[in-house]
C-alpha cells in the first residue's frame, strides 16, 4: 500500500495509498514545485495513513493548518469489510455530513484508512526577500537563515533532536497541551514552582526527605521544560525525572489536566488519546460530546474490534 495514485499539478491534489512514507511523498511532489502540507520528526518512517489517524501536526501546521483542512478525501475499510470510497479531490463540497472528518484523528477506532487524497501546497521560494522585508519593518528582531541545504538540515536536526536529547538517560512525563498562546509557557513555570515547593517535603518509604536536587533511590526531578509549536498554541511540557515515581505523578495529575480545563484547553494537541488518556478525556470534552462519540463508535464498530481500549473507555 505504498503507491502514489495521482497528482493533479494544477490543484495540487495528491491521491496515494495509506502506506506511503511521508518523506517519500514530499520528495515526489517537490519535483513538481509542490510541498506536503505536513512535516514532522517521524517523516522518514511514518505513513500518511498513520498521520491521518493521529491527526498529526508538525512544523508546517502554522502555515498550512490541520489535516482536517488539507485532507480532501479518504478511502476507508469499515470493520465489516465495506469499502467507503471518498477519495474526492474537490476543494469545495457542501453536500452534507463530512464523513471523512470522523476518521481523521480516530486512532484507528472506527475503520482502516487505505487511501488518501490530500491537498499539497506550492513550495515557497522567496524567503530571502520576505525576511529582508520583515527585518526592515521590525517584525522580526533576530534570526538565522541557512546558507545551503547542509546548514538547513543541521538547523532542523537541532529542532528534531529535542525529544531524543531530553530522554537520554532519563525518564520523562510528557504532556502535549493546547492552550491560549498568551498562557502557553505559564504551565511550565507553574509546574516547576509546584514541584519546587512541594517536592522537598515528600518522604520516601523510609521516612527520609526527598530533595529534588539530590539523587535518591526513589527518584527526583531533573528539570521541567517546554518547547514547540508556539504558532499553533501547542506546548510540549516535559517533566524530566531520574525514575518514574508515584508521588511525583500525584503532584502532576490531575493538577495539569485541571489547569488546562480551566482555560478551555486540550489535554492532547498532538499525541492523541490512545490507551493512556481515555480516563482524562473528560477534561477536554463535555459529557454530551463524549456520549455522541460513543454513539458513533457503537454504530460503526458494533463488535468493538477496531483498536479496542483506545480513545473511549
Ligand atoms: C520522532 C517523532 C517525532 C514526531 N513528531 C511529531 C510532530 O512533530 N507532530 C506530530 O503531530 N506528531 C509527531 N509524531 C507522532 C506522529 O504523529 C506519529 O508517529 C505518526 O503520524 C503516526 O504514523 P505511523 O505511520 O507511525 O502510525 P502508527 O504509530 O503505526 O499508528 C498510530 C495510530 O493510528 C492507527 N493507524 C495507523 N495506520 C492506520 C490506518 N491506515 N488506518 C486506521 N488507523 C491507523 C494505529 O492503530 C495507531 O492507533 C512524532 C513521532 C515521532 C516518532
Ligand atoms: C506524518 O507526518 C510526518 C511529518 O511529515 C511524517 O514524518 C510522518 O511520516 C507522517 N506520517 C504519516 C502517516 O504521514
Ligand atoms: C457494513 O456496514 C455498512 C455501513 O453501516 C452497511 O451499509 C453494510 O450493509 C454493512 N455490510 C455488511 C456485509 O454487513
Ligand atoms: C471556557 O468556556 C466557558 C464556556 O464556553 C466560558 O464560560 C468560560 O469563560 C471559558 N473560560 C475561559 C478561561 O476562556
Ligand atoms: C460515507 C460517504 O460519505 N460516502 C459517500 C462517498 O462519496 C460518494 C459519492 O462520491 C457518496 O455516494 C457516498 O455517500
CSV table of C-alpha atoms and ligand atoms in Angstrom, one decimal:
chain,number,residue,atom,x,y,z
A,1,UNK,CA,0.0,0.0,0.0
A,2,UNK,CA,2.7,2.5,-1.0
A,3,UNK,CA,1.6,3.6,-4.4
A,4,UNK,CA,1.1,7.2,-5.5
A,5,UNK,CA,-2.1,7.0,-7.4
A,6,UNK,CA,-2.3,10.5,-9.0
A,7,UNK,CA,-1.1,14.1,-8.6
A,8,UNK,CA,-3.1,17.0,-10.1
A,9,UNK,CA,-0.4,19.5,-10.8
A,10,UNK,CA,-2.9,22.4,-11.2
A,11,UNK,CA,-4.8,21.9,-8.0
A,12,UNK,CA,-2.1,20.2,-6.0
A,13,UNK,CA,-4.4,17.3,-5.1
A,14,UNK,CA,-2.3,14.1,-4.4
A,15,UNK,CA,-4.0,10.7,-4.1
A,16,UNK,CA,-2.0,7.9,-2.7
A,17,UNK,CA,-2.1,4.7,-0.6
A,18,UNK,CA,-2.2,4.9,3.2
A,19,UNK,CA,1.2,3.1,3.4
A,20,UNK,CA,3.2,5.9,1.6
A,21,UNK,CA,6.0,7.3,3.8
A,22,UNK,CA,5.6,11.0,4.3
A,23,UNK,CA,9.2,11.9,3.3
A,24,UNK,CA,8.9,10.0,0.1
A,25,UNK,CA,5.6,11.8,-0.7
A,26,UNK,CA,7.3,15.1,0.0
A,27,UNK,CA,10.2,14.3,-2.3
A,28,UNK,CA,7.8,13.2,-5.0
A,29,UNK,CA,5.7,16.4,-5.0
A,30,UNK,CA,8.8,18.6,-4.6
A,31,UNK,CA,9.7,17.6,-8.2
A,32,UNK,CA,6.6,19.4,-9.3
A,33,UNK,CA,7.3,22.6,-7.2
A,34,UNK,CA,4.8,21.4,-4.6
A,35,UNK,CA,5.2,20.6,-0.9
A,36,UNK,CA,3.3,18.3,1.5
A,37,UNK,CA,1.2,20.4,4.0
A,38,UNK,CA,2.6,18.4,6.9
A,39,UNK,CA,6.1,17.7,8.1
A,40,UNK,CA,7.3,16.1,11.3
A,41,UNK,CA,10.3,14.5,13.0
A,42,UNK,CA,9.0,11.0,12.2
A,43,UNK,CA,8.8,11.8,8.4
A,44,UNK,CA,11.3,9.1,7.4
A,45,UNK,CA,9.2,6.3,8.9
A,46,UNK,CA,5.6,7.4,9.3
A,47,UNK,CA,2.9,6.6,6.9
A,48,UNK,CA,0.4,9.1,5.6
A,49,UNK,CA,-2.4,6.8,6.9
A,50,UNK,CA,-0.9,6.9,10.4
A,51,UNK,CA,-0.5,10.7,10.2
A,52,UNK,CA,-4.2,11.0,9.3
A,53,UNK,CA,-5.3,8.5,12.0
A,54,UNK,CA,-3.3,10.6,14.6
A,55,UNK,CA,-4.3,14.0,13.1
A,56,UNK,CA,-0.6,14.7,13.2
A,57,UNK,CA,0.5,18.4,13.3
A,58,UNK,CA,4.2,19.1,13.0
A,59,UNK,CA,6.3,22.1,11.9
A,60,UNK,CA,4.2,23.1,8.8
A,61,UNK,CA,0.9,23.3,10.8
A,62,UNK,CA,1.3,27.0,11.5
A,63,UNK,CA,1.4,27.7,7.8
A,64,UNK,CA,-0.9,25.1,6.2
A,65,UNK,CA,-3.3,24.3,9.1
A,66,UNK,CA,-4.6,21.0,10.2
A,67,UNK,CA,-5.2,17.8,8.3
A,68,UNK,CA,-8.9,18.5,8.9
A,69,UNK,CA,-8.5,21.1,6.3
A,70,UNK,CA,-5.9,19.7,3.9
A,71,UNK,CA,-7.3,16.1,3.6
A,72,UNK,CA,-9.7,16.2,0.7
A,73,UNK,CA,-10.9,12.6,0.8
A,74,UNK,CA,-10.3,9.2,2.3
A,75,UNK,CA,-10.8,5.6,1.3
A,76,UNK,CA,-11.8,3.6,4.3
A,77,UNK,CA,-12.5,0.0,5.1
A,78,UNK,CA,-15.2,-0.4,7.8
A,79,UNK,CA,-15.0,-3.1,10.4
A,80,UNK,CA,-17.5,-5.2,8.5
A,81,UNK,CA,-15.3,-5.1,5.3
A,82,UNK,CA,-17.3,-2.4,3.4
A,83,UNK,CA,-15.1,-0.1,1.4
A,84,UNK,CA,-16.1,3.6,1.6
A,85,UNK,CA,-14.6,5.3,-1.4
A,86,UNK,CA,-14.5,9.0,-0.8
A,87,UNK,CA,-11.2,9.9,-2.4
A,88,UNK,CA,-12.6,13.2,-3.6
A,89,UNK,CA,-10.1,15.7,-5.0
A,90,UNK,CA,-12.6,18.6,-4.7
A,91,UNK,CA,-11.6,21.7,-2.8
A,92,UNK,CA,-15.1,22.7,-2.1
A,93,UNK,CA,-18.1,20.4,-1.3
A,94,UNK,CA,-21.2,21.3,0.7
A,95,UNK,CA,-23.2,18.2,0.4
A,96,UNK,CA,-23.9,17.3,3.9
A,97,UNK,CA,-22.1,15.4,6.7
A,98,UNK,CA,-18.3,15.4,6.1
A,99,UNK,CA,-17.8,11.7,6.9
A,100,UNK,CA,-14.0,11.7,6.3
A,101,UNK,CA,-13.5,14.0,9.3
A,102,UNK,CA,-14.6,11.2,11.6
A,103,UNK,CA,-11.6,9.2,10.6
A,104,UNK,CA,-9.0,12.0,10.9
A,105,UNK,CA,-7.6,11.5,14.4
A,106,UNK,CA,-9.8,8.5,15.2
A,107,UNK,CA,-6.6,6.5,16.1
A,108,UNK,CA,-7.9,3.5,14.1
A,109,UNK,CA,-11.0,3.1,16.3
A,110,UNK,CA,-13.6,3.4,13.5
A,111,UNK,CA,-12.1,1.8,10.4
A,112,UNK,CA,-8.9,1.5,8.5
A,113,UNK,CA,-7.6,4.2,6.2
A,114,UNK,CA,-6.4,2.7,3.0
A,115,UNK,CA,-6.3,5.7,0.6
A,116,UNK,CA,-5.8,9.4,1.0
A,117,UNK,CA,-6.5,12.4,-1.1
A,118,UNK,CA,-4.6,15.4,0.2
A,119,UNK,CA,-4.0,19.0,-0.9
A,120,UNK,CA,-0.3,19.8,-1.4
A,121,UNK,CA,0.8,23.4,-1.5
A,122,UNK,CA,3.1,25.5,-3.7
A,123,UNK,CA,6.7,25.1,-2.5
A,124,UNK,CA,7.7,28.5,-1.1
A,125,UNK,CA,10.7,30.1,-2.9
A,126,UNK,CA,11.0,33.8,-1.9
A,127,UNK,CA,12.2,33.6,1.6
A,128,UNK,CA,15.2,35.9,1.4
A,129,UNK,CA,13.0,38.8,0.3
A,130,UNK,CA,10.3,38.1,2.8
A,131,UNK,CA,12.9,38.1,5.6
A,132,UNK,CA,14.5,41.3,4.4
A,133,UNK,CA,11.2,43.0,4.5
A,134,UNK,CA,10.3,41.6,7.9
A,135,UNK,CA,13.5,42.9,9.4
A,136,UNK,CA,13.1,46.3,7.8
A,137,UNK,CA,9.6,46.6,9.2
A,138,UNK,CA,10.9,45.4,12.6
A,139,UNK,CA,8.5,42.5,12.7
A,140,UNK,CA,11.5,40.2,13.2
A,141,UNK,CA,14.2,41.2,15.6
A,142,UNK,CA,16.6,38.3,15.3
A,143,UNK,CA,17.2,35.1,13.4
A,144,UNK,CA,19.4,33.0,11.2
A,145,UNK,CA,19.0,31.9,7.6
A,146,UNK,CA,20.6,28.7,6.4
A,147,UNK,CA,23.0,29.4,3.5
A,148,UNK,CA,22.8,25.9,1.9
A,149,UNK,CA,20.9,22.7,2.2
A,150,UNK,CA,23.5,21.2,4.6
A,151,UNK,CA,23.0,24.1,7.0
A,152,UNK,CA,19.3,23.8,6.6
A,153,UNK,CA,19.3,20.1,7.5
A,154,UNK,CA,21.6,20.9,10.5
A,155,UNK,CA,19.2,23.5,11.8
A,156,UNK,CA,16.2,21.2,11.5
A,157,UNK,CA,18.2,18.5,13.2
A,158,UNK,CA,18.6,20.6,16.3
A,159,UNK,CA,14.8,21.0,16.5
A,160,UNK,CA,14.1,17.4,15.7
A,161,UNK,CA,16.6,16.1,18.3
A,162,UNK,CA,15.0,17.9,21.2
A,163,UNK,CA,12.8,14.9,22.1
A,164,UNK,CA,15.7,12.4,22.0
A,165,UNK,CA,18.1,14.7,24.0
A,166,UNK,CA,15.5,15.2,26.8
A,167,UNK,CA,15.0,11.4,27.0
A,168,UNK,CA,18.7,10.4,27.0
A,169,UNK,CA,19.3,8.6,30.3
A,170,UNK,CA,16.2,10.0,31.8
A,171,UNK,CA,12.5,9.2,32.3
A,172,UNK,CA,10.1,11.8,31.1
A,173,UNK,CA,6.5,12.7,31.9
A,174,UNK,CA,5.3,14.1,28.6
A,175,UNK,CA,2.3,16.3,28.0
A,176,UNK,CA,1.1,17.8,24.7
A,177,UNK,CA,-1.2,20.6,25.6
A,178,UNK,CA,-3.3,23.1,23.6
A,179,UNK,CA,-3.6,26.4,25.4
A,180,UNK,CA,-4.2,30.0,24.5
A,181,UNK,CA,-0.9,31.3,23.2
A,182,UNK,CA,-0.7,34.1,25.8
A,183,UNK,CA,-0.7,31.4,28.6
A,184,UNK,CA,1.4,28.9,26.7
A,185,UNK,CA,4.5,29.0,28.9
A,186,UNK,CA,2.7,29.6,32.2
A,187,UNK,CA,2.0,25.9,32.7
A,188,UNK,CA,5.8,25.2,32.5
A,189,UNK,CA,6.6,27.8,35.2
A,190,UNK,CA,3.6,26.8,37.4
A,191,UNK,CA,4.5,23.1,37.3
A,192,UNK,CA,8.1,24.0,38.0
A,193,UNK,CA,7.1,26.1,41.0
A,194,UNK,CA,4.7,23.5,42.3
A,195,UNK,CA,7.4,20.8,42.3
A,196,UNK,CA,10.0,23.1,43.9
A,197,UNK,CA,7.6,24.0,46.6
A,198,UNK,CA,6.1,20.6,47.3
A,199,UNK,CA,8.7,18.0,46.5
A,200,UNK,CA,11.2,18.8,49.3
A,201,UNK,CA,8.5,17.8,51.7
A,202,UNK,CA,8.0,14.4,50.2
A,203,UNK,CA,9.2,11.5,52.1
A,204,UNK,CA,10.2,8.1,50.8
A,205,UNK,CA,9.2,4.7,52.2
A,206,UNK,CA,11.8,5.1,55.0
A,207,UNK,CA,10.6,8.5,56.0
A,208,UNK,CA,13.5,10.2,54.5
A,209,UNK,CA,13.0,13.6,52.9
A,210,UNK,CA,13.3,13.6,49.1
A,211,UNK,CA,15.2,16.6,47.9
A,212,UNK,CA,14.8,17.1,44.2
A,213,UNK,CA,18.4,18.3,43.8
A,214,UNK,CA,19.9,15.2,45.3
A,215,UNK,CA,19.5,11.7,43.8
A,216,UNK,CA,17.6,9.3,45.9
A,217,UNK,CA,16.6,5.7,45.2
A,218,UNK,CA,13.0,7.0,44.9
A,219,UNK,CA,13.6,9.4,42.1
A,220,UNK,CA,14.0,13.1,41.7
A,221,UNK,CA,13.0,15.8,39.3
A,222,UNK,CA,15.8,16.9,36.9
A,223,UNK,CA,14.1,19.6,35.0
A,224,UNK,CA,10.7,21.0,33.9
A,225,UNK,CA,10.8,22.3,30.4
A,226,UNK,CA,8.5,23.2,27.5
A,227,UNK,CA,9.1,23.5,23.8
A,228,UNK,CA,7.4,23.5,20.5
A,229,UNK,CA,4.6,24.9,18.3
A,230,UNK,CA,4.1,28.4,19.7
A,231,UNK,CA,2.4,29.4,16.5
A,232,UNK,CA,-0.2,26.6,17.0
A,233,UNK,CA,-0.8,27.1,20.7
A,234,UNK,CA,0.6,23.7,21.5
A,235,UNK,CA,3.2,23.3,24.1
A,236,UNK,CA,5.2,20.1,24.9
A,237,UNK,CA,5.5,20.1,28.6
A,238,UNK,CA,8.2,17.7,29.9
A,239,UNK,CA,8.9,16.8,33.5
A,240,UNK,CA,12.3,15.0,33.4
A,241,UNK,CA,12.9,12.7,36.3
A,242,UNK,CA,15.5,10.1,37.2
A,243,UNK,CA,12.9,7.5,37.9
A,244,UNK,CA,9.1,7.2,37.5
A,245,UNK,CA,7.6,7.8,40.9
A,246,UNK,CA,4.0,7.7,42.1
A,247,UNK,CA,4.5,10.7,44.4
A,248,UNK,CA,5.7,12.9,41.6
A,249,UNK,CA,2.8,11.7,39.4
A,250,UNK,CA,0.3,12.6,42.1
A,251,UNK,CA,1.7,16.2,42.0
A,252,UNK,CA,1.4,16.3,38.2
A,253,UNK,CA,-2.0,14.7,37.7
A,254,UNK,CA,-4.8,15.8,37.8
A,255,UNK,CA,-3.2,19.2,38.5
A,256,UNK,CA,-2.1,19.7,34.9
A,257,UNK,CA,-5.4,18.5,33.4
A,258,UNK,CA,-7.4,20.8,35.7
A,259,UNK,CA,-5.1,23.7,34.8
A,260,UNK,CA,-5.8,23.0,31.1
A,261,UNK,CA,-9.5,22.6,31.7
A,262,UNK,CA,-9.7,26.0,33.5
A,263,UNK,CA,-8.5,27.7,30.3
A,264,UNK,CA,-10.7,25.5,28.0
A,265,UNK,CA,-7.5,24.0,26.6
A,266,UNK,CA,-7.0,20.4,25.2
A,267,UNK,CA,-5.2,17.7,27.1
A,268,UNK,CA,-3.8,16.4,23.9
A,269,UNK,CA,-2.9,18.7,21.0
A,270,UNK,CA,-0.9,16.0,19.2
A,271,UNK,CA,-0.1,12.7,20.8
A,272,UNK,CA,-3.8,11.6,20.9
A,273,UNK,CA,-5.7,9.6,23.4
A,274,UNK,CA,-4.6,6.0,22.9
A,275,UNK,CA,-4.8,3.7,25.8
A,276,UNK,CA,-3.3,6.1,28.3
A,277,UNK,CA,-5.7,9.0,28.2
A,278,UNK,CA,-9.3,7.8,27.8
A,279,UNK,CA,-9.8,8.4,31.6
A,280,UNK,CA,-8.8,12.1,31.2
A,281,UNK,CA,-10.7,12.9,28.0
A,282,UNK,CA,-13.4,14.4,30.3
A,283,UNK,CA,-11.1,17.4,31.0
A,284,UNK,CA,-11.4,18.4,27.3
A,285,UNK,CA,-14.8,17.1,26.2
A,286,UNK,CA,-18.2,17.7,27.7
A,287,UNK,CA,-20.3,14.6,28.7
A,288,UNK,CA,-22.7,15.2,25.9
A,289,UNK,CA,-19.9,15.2,23.3
A,290,UNK,CA,-18.4,12.0,24.8
A,291,UNK,CA,-21.8,10.4,24.5
A,292,UNK,CA,-22.0,11.4,20.9
A,293,UNK,CA,-18.6,9.9,20.3
A,294,UNK,CA,-19.6,6.6,21.9
A,295,UNK,CA,-22.8,6.5,19.8
A,296,UNK,CA,-20.8,6.9,16.6
A,297,UNK,CA,-18.3,4.3,17.7
A,298,UNK,CA,-21.1,1.8,18.6
A,299,UNK,CA,-22.8,2.4,15.3
A,300,UNK,CA,-19.7,1.9,13.1
A,301,UNK,CA,-18.0,-0.7,15.1
A,302,UNK,CA,-20.8,-2.7,16.9
A,303,UNK,CA,-18.5,-5.6,17.8
A,304,UNK,CA,-15.7,-3.3,19.2
A,305,UNK,CA,-13.0,-4.9,17.1
A,306,UNK,CA,-11.2,-1.7,16.0
A,307,UNK,CA,-8.3,-0.8,18.4
A,308,UNK,CA,-10.2,-1.8,21.5
A,309,UNK,CA,-9.4,0.1,24.7
A,310,UNK,CA,-8.2,3.1,22.7
A,311,UNK,CA,-9.7,6.6,22.9
A,312,UNK,CA,-13.0,5.7,24.5
A,313,UNK,CA,-13.5,3.7,27.8
B,1,LIG,C1,10.4,11.3,16.3
B,1,LIG,C2,9.0,11.5,16.2
B,1,LIG,C3,8.6,12.9,16.0
B,1,LIG,C4,7.2,13.2,15.9
B,1,LIG,N1,6.9,14.4,15.8
B,1,LIG,C5,5.6,14.8,15.7
B,1,LIG,C6,5.2,16.1,15.4
B,1,LIG,O1,6.1,17.0,15.3
B,1,LIG,N2,3.9,16.4,15.3
B,1,LIG,C7,3.0,15.4,15.3
B,1,LIG,O2,1.8,15.7,15.2
B,1,LIG,N3,3.3,14.1,15.6
B,1,LIG,C8,4.6,13.8,15.7
B,1,LIG,N4,4.9,12.5,16.0
B,1,LIG,C9,3.9,11.5,16.1
B,1,LIG,C10,3.4,11.2,14.7
B,1,LIG,O3,2.1,11.8,14.5
B,1,LIG,C11,3.1,9.7,14.6
B,1,LIG,O4,4.2,9.0,14.9
B,1,LIG,C12,2.7,9.4,13.1
B,1,LIG,O5,1.9,10.3,12.5
B,1,LIG,C13,2.0,8.1,13.1
B,1,LIG,O6,2.2,7.5,11.9
B,1,LIG,P1,2.6,6.0,11.9
B,1,LIG,O7,2.5,5.6,10.5
B,1,LIG,O8,3.9,5.8,12.6
B,1,LIG,O9,1.4,5.3,12.7
B,1,LIG,P2,1.4,4.2,13.9
B,1,LIG,O10,2.2,4.7,15.0
B,1,LIG,O11,1.6,2.9,13.3
B,1,LIG,O12,-0.2,4.3,14.3
B,1,LIG,C14,-0.7,5.3,15.0
B,1,LIG,C15,-2.2,5.0,15.3
B,1,LIG,O13,-3.0,5.1,14.1
B,1,LIG,C16,-3.6,3.8,13.8
B,1,LIG,N5,-3.4,3.7,12.4
B,1,LIG,C17,-2.2,3.6,11.7
B,1,LIG,N6,-2.4,3.5,10.4
B,1,LIG,C18,-3.8,3.4,10.2
B,1,LIG,C19,-4.6,3.3,9.1
B,1,LIG,N7,-4.1,3.2,7.9
B,1,LIG,N8,-6.0,3.3,9.3
B,1,LIG,C20,-6.5,3.4,10.5
B,1,LIG,N9,-5.8,3.5,11.7
B,1,LIG,C21,-4.4,3.5,11.5
B,1,LIG,C22,-2.9,2.8,14.7
B,1,LIG,O14,-3.7,1.7,15.0
B,1,LIG,C23,-2.5,3.6,15.9
B,1,LIG,O15,-3.5,3.7,16.8
B,1,LIG,C24,6.2,12.1,16.0
B,1,LIG,C25,6.6,10.8,16.2
B,1,LIG,C26,8.0,10.5,16.3
B,1,LIG,C27,8.4,9.1,16.5
B,2,LIG,C1,3.2,12.1,9.3
B,2,LIG,O1,3.7,13.3,9.1
B,2,LIG,C2,5.1,13.3,9.4
B,2,LIG,C3,5.6,14.6,9.0
B,2,LIG,O2,5.9,14.6,7.7
B,2,LIG,C4,5.9,12.4,8.8
B,2,LIG,O3,7.2,12.5,9.3
B,2,LIG,C5,5.3,11.1,9.0
B,2,LIG,O4,6.0,10.2,8.3
B,2,LIG,C6,3.9,11.2,8.6
B,2,LIG,N1,3.2,10.0,8.8
B,2,LIG,C7,2.3,10.0,8.0
B,2,LIG,C8,1.5,8.9,8.4
B,2,LIG,O5,2.1,10.7,7.1
B,3,LIG,C1,-21.5,-2.9,6.7
B,3,LIG,O1,-21.8,-1.6,7.2
B,3,LIG,C2,-22.3,-0.7,6.2
B,3,LIG,C3,-22.4,0.7,6.9
B,3,LIG,O2,-23.2,0.6,8.1
B,3,LIG,C4,-23.6,-1.2,5.7
B,3,LIG,O3,-24.0,-0.3,4.7
B,3,LIG,C5,-23.3,-2.5,5.0
B,3,LIG,O4,-24.5,-3.1,4.6
B,3,LIG,C6,-22.7,-3.5,6.0
B,3,LIG,N1,-22.3,-4.7,5.3
B,3,LIG,C7,-22.4,-5.9,5.8
B,3,LIG,C8,-21.9,-7.0,5.0
B,3,LIG,O5,-23.0,-6.1,6.9
B,4,LIG,C1,-14.4,28.5,28.9
B,4,LIG,O1,-15.6,28.2,28.2
B,4,LIG,C2,-16.8,28.5,29.0
B,4,LIG,C3,-18.0,28.0,28.3
B,4,LIG,O2,-18.0,28.4,26.9
B,4,LIG,C4,-16.8,30.0,29.3
B,4,LIG,O3,-17.9,30.3,30.1
B,4,LIG,C5,-15.5,30.4,30.0
B,4,LIG,O4,-15.5,31.8,30.2
B,4,LIG,C6,-14.3,29.9,29.3
B,4,LIG,N1,-13.1,30.2,30.1
B,4,LIG,C7,-12.0,30.7,29.6
B,4,LIG,C8,-10.9,30.9,30.6
B,4,LIG,O5,-11.9,31.1,28.4
B,5,LIG,C1,-19.6,7.6,3.6
B,5,LIG,C2,-19.7,8.6,2.5
B,5,LIG,O1,-19.6,9.8,2.7
B,5,LIG,N1,-19.9,8.1,1.3
B,5,LIG,C3,-20.0,8.9,0.1
B,5,LIG,C4,-18.8,8.9,-0.7
B,5,LIG,O2,-19.0,9.6,-1.9
B,5,LIG,C5,-20.0,9.0,-2.7
B,5,LIG,C6,-20.1,9.8,-4.0
B,5,LIG,O3,-18.9,10.5,-4.3
B,5,LIG,C7,-21.3,9.1,-2.0
B,5,LIG,O4,-22.3,8.4,-2.7
B,5,LIG,C8,-21.2,8.4,-0.7
B,5,LIG,O5,-22.4,8.5,0.1
